Amino acid sequence: MLVTSKELLLDAQKNDYAVGAFNTNNLEITHAIVRAAEAKRAPILIQISAGAMKYAGVEFITMIVAKAAREATIPVAIHLDHGPDFKTVMVALRAGFTSIMRDASSLPFDENVAEVRKVVEACHALGIPVEAEIGTLGGVEEHVVVSERDALMSDPDECARFAEAGGFDFLAVAIGNAHGFYKGEPKLDFDRLAAIRSKVSIPLVLHGASGIPDHQITRAVESGICKINIDTEIRDAMIRTIQKFTQENPNQIDPRKVLAPAIDAMQAVVERKIEIFRSAGRA
Ligand code: G3H
Ligand code: ZN
């Protein structure tokens, strides 16, 4: 069933688990995500980015995801991932998204607050929750010196002021996480996460979770992360499986035959994540 993300994340916060937020671009990825969530009886968010909107067409991708969400036997929210501007937020709302992220984290503090507040006003009027971000994700490489690394991450006091001034529903934090695969083993800053948790009461979100070892994800969930974003590992499973299949079956030109094992591989990735996030059996 189609729901907003607010009820999902508040239940996760109350019961110490995290809801998986999985990115889609097309029918096959959407099927894989929903099949995994149904197999594991888990609530989920399906995320659509501005890039996915551009690739598939807003109406097409929303119709696919909304149909899947409505028919699903578990709760599903349709989430705008990294909303780049007010216009994209409006397009998403009109298309029927039930959860919005406005990512103005690259702007200075006051501008980030102003951008987010504008979106919060519009979304809350429609009963749609909003995620915002502070700090810088990605580019936090091993060679970066500690003071620079610190400067890029979310500052706990600033997080508190941001949540207070922004009036949004969920806060995405930068604690050593990065998008895409990591170079070397990522090290989440759990002291920083604990400090943020002690100063911010709304649910916290972890982006860039592909490639973070299971034990760190478990600790992040235990430390108050309520939504975890996965994109890269799904893409990787899809493309590697297609590559392997076409190498082994060079004469197979039926796309349904080529894509079926890729859907299974993506489903397996999502099922595993759901287990680690402790959201299995919560639907
Ligand atoms: O917003 C999307 C996620 O943060 C994706 O992160 O590249 O680690 O899968 P990922
Ligand atoms: Zn992200």
Tab-separated table of C-alpha atoms in Angstrom, residues 46-159:
chain	number	residue	atom	x	y	z
A	46	ILE	CA	11.383	3.545	-3.306
A	47	GLN	CA	13.526	6.497	-4.327
A	48	ILE	CA	13.443	8.389	-7.594
A	49	SER	CA	16.152	10.986	-8.245
A	50	ALA	CA	16.047	13.904	-10.678
A	51	GLY	CA	18.350	11.801	-12.878
A	52	ALA	CA	15.857	8.914	-12.851
A	53	MET	CA	13.043	11.349	-13.708
A	54	LYS	CA	15.056	12.597	-16.665
A	55	TYR	CA	15.988	9.098	-17.809
A	56	ALA	CA	12.547	7.483	-17.585
A	57	GLY	CA	10.205	10.480	-17.705
A	58	VAL	CA	8.492	11.622	-14.519
A	59	GLU	CA	5.055	10.328	-15.456
A	60	PHE	CA	6.323	6.954	-16.655
A	61	ILE	CA	8.497	6.174	-13.643
A	62	THR	CA	5.919	7.454	-11.169
A	63	MET	CA	3.177	5.374	-12.758
A	64	ILE	CA	5.340	2.263	-12.511
A	65	VAL	CA	6.325	2.878	-8.894
A	66	ALA	CA	2.876	4.049	-7.772
A	67	LYS	CA	1.229	0.990	-9.322
A	68	ALA	CA	3.758	-1.280	-7.607
A	69	ALA	CA	3.271	0.557	-4.293
A	70	ARG	CA	-0.524	0.428	-4.396
A	71	GLU	CA	-0.559	-3.272	-5.201
A	72	ALA	CA	2.149	-4.181	-2.702
A	73	THR	CA	1.105	-6.035	0.442
A	74	ILE	CA	3.647	-4.034	2.458
A	75	PRO	CA	3.777	-0.212	3.026
A	76	VAL	CA	5.709	1.704	0.355
A	77	ALA	CA	6.538	5.425	0.194
A	78	ILE	CA	7.600	7.103	-3.067
A	79	HIS	CA	10.509	9.396	-2.239
A	80	LEU	CA	12.256	12.173	-4.192
A	81	ASP	CA	15.978	11.527	-3.674
A	82	HIS	CA	18.293	14.581	-3.492
A	83	GLY	CA	15.694	17.060	-4.788
A	84	PRO	CA	17.927	19.661	-6.482
A	85	ASP	CA	15.509	22.605	-6.541
A	86	PHE	CA	11.999	23.822	-5.732
A	87	LYS	CA	10.730	23.124	-9.249
A	88	THR	CA	11.692	19.439	-9.114
A	89	VAL	CA	9.923	19.178	-5.755
A	90	MET	CA	6.754	20.621	-7.300
A	91	VAL	CA	6.958	18.194	-10.218
A	92	ALA	CA	7.343	15.288	-7.788
A	93	LEU	CA	4.415	16.400	-5.641
A	94	ARG	CA	2.202	16.763	-8.691
A	95	ALA	CA	3.203	13.293	-9.888
A	96	GLY	CA	2.150	11.791	-6.541
A	97	PHE	CA	5.345	11.316	-4.509
A	98	THR	CA	4.633	10.731	-0.813
A	99	SER	CA	8.040	11.813	0.538
A	100	ILE	CA	10.445	14.569	-0.485
A	101	MET	CA	14.146	15.270	0.021
A	102	ARG	CA	15.343	18.791	-0.696
A	103	ASP	CA	19.126	18.640	-0.829
A	104	ALA	CA	20.560	22.144	-0.519
A	105	SER	CA	23.542	20.906	1.510
A	106	SER	CA	26.044	22.483	-0.885
A	107	LEU	CA	24.739	25.956	0.027
A	108	PRO	CA	25.793	28.001	3.063
A	109	PHE	CA	23.801	27.317	6.274
A	110	ASP	CA	21.303	30.192	5.970
A	111	GLU	CA	20.564	29.480	2.320
A	112	ASN	CA	20.136	25.767	3.045
A	113	VAL	CA	17.607	26.676	5.765
A	114	ALA	CA	15.755	29.093	3.462
A	115	GLU	CA	15.537	26.560	0.612
A	116	VAL	CA	14.344	23.802	2.912
A	117	ARG	CA	11.770	26.002	4.636
A	118	LYS	CA	10.193	26.886	1.300
A	119	VAL	CA	9.819	23.186	0.481
A	120	VAL	CA	8.580	22.321	3.974
A	121	GLU	CA	5.813	24.907	3.708
A	122	ALA	CA	4.556	23.479	0.401
A	123	CYS	CA	4.952	19.803	1.387
A	124	HIS	CA	3.454	20.062	4.856
A	125	ALA	CA	0.402	21.813	3.384
A	126	LEU	CA	-0.151	18.546	1.497
A	127	GLY	CA	0.776	16.263	4.403
A	128	ILE	CA	4.052	15.192	2.767
A	129	PRO	CA	7.193	14.831	4.944
A	130	VAL	CA	10.550	16.391	4.049
A	131	GLU	CA	14.156	15.197	4.412
A	132	ALA	CA	17.008	17.724	4.450
A	133	GLU	CA	20.792	17.359	4.616
A	134	ILE	CA	23.674	19.184	6.208
A	135	GLY	CA	27.373	18.452	5.700
A	136	THR	CA	29.159	17.117	2.630
A	137	LEU	CA	28.924	13.545	1.387
A	138	GLY	CA	31.422	11.893	-0.914
A	139	GLY	CA	34.916	13.074	-1.619
A	140	VAL	CA	35.793	12.180	1.969
A	141	GLU	CA	38.794	10.136	0.976
A	142	GLU	CA	41.457	8.420	3.044
A	143	HIS	CA	44.123	10.981	2.147
A	144	VAL	CA	42.064	13.931	3.412
A	145	VAL	CA	43.629	15.293	6.596
A	146	VAL	CA	41.579	15.032	9.776
A	147	SER	CA	40.726	18.714	10.072
A	148	GLU	CA	39.447	18.782	6.470
A	149	ARG	CA	37.534	15.544	7.034
A	150	ASP	CA	35.912	17.086	10.114
A	151	ALA	CA	34.976	20.231	8.222
A	152	LEU	CA	33.098	18.207	5.614
A	153	MET	CA	31.072	16.222	8.115
A	154	SER	CA	27.853	17.319	9.835
A	155	ASP	CA	28.545	19.368	12.951
A	156	PRO	CA	26.266	18.276	15.850
A	157	ASP	CA	25.463	21.829	17.032
A	158	GLU	CA	24.801	22.947	13.485
A	159	CYS	CA	22.532	19.902	12.992
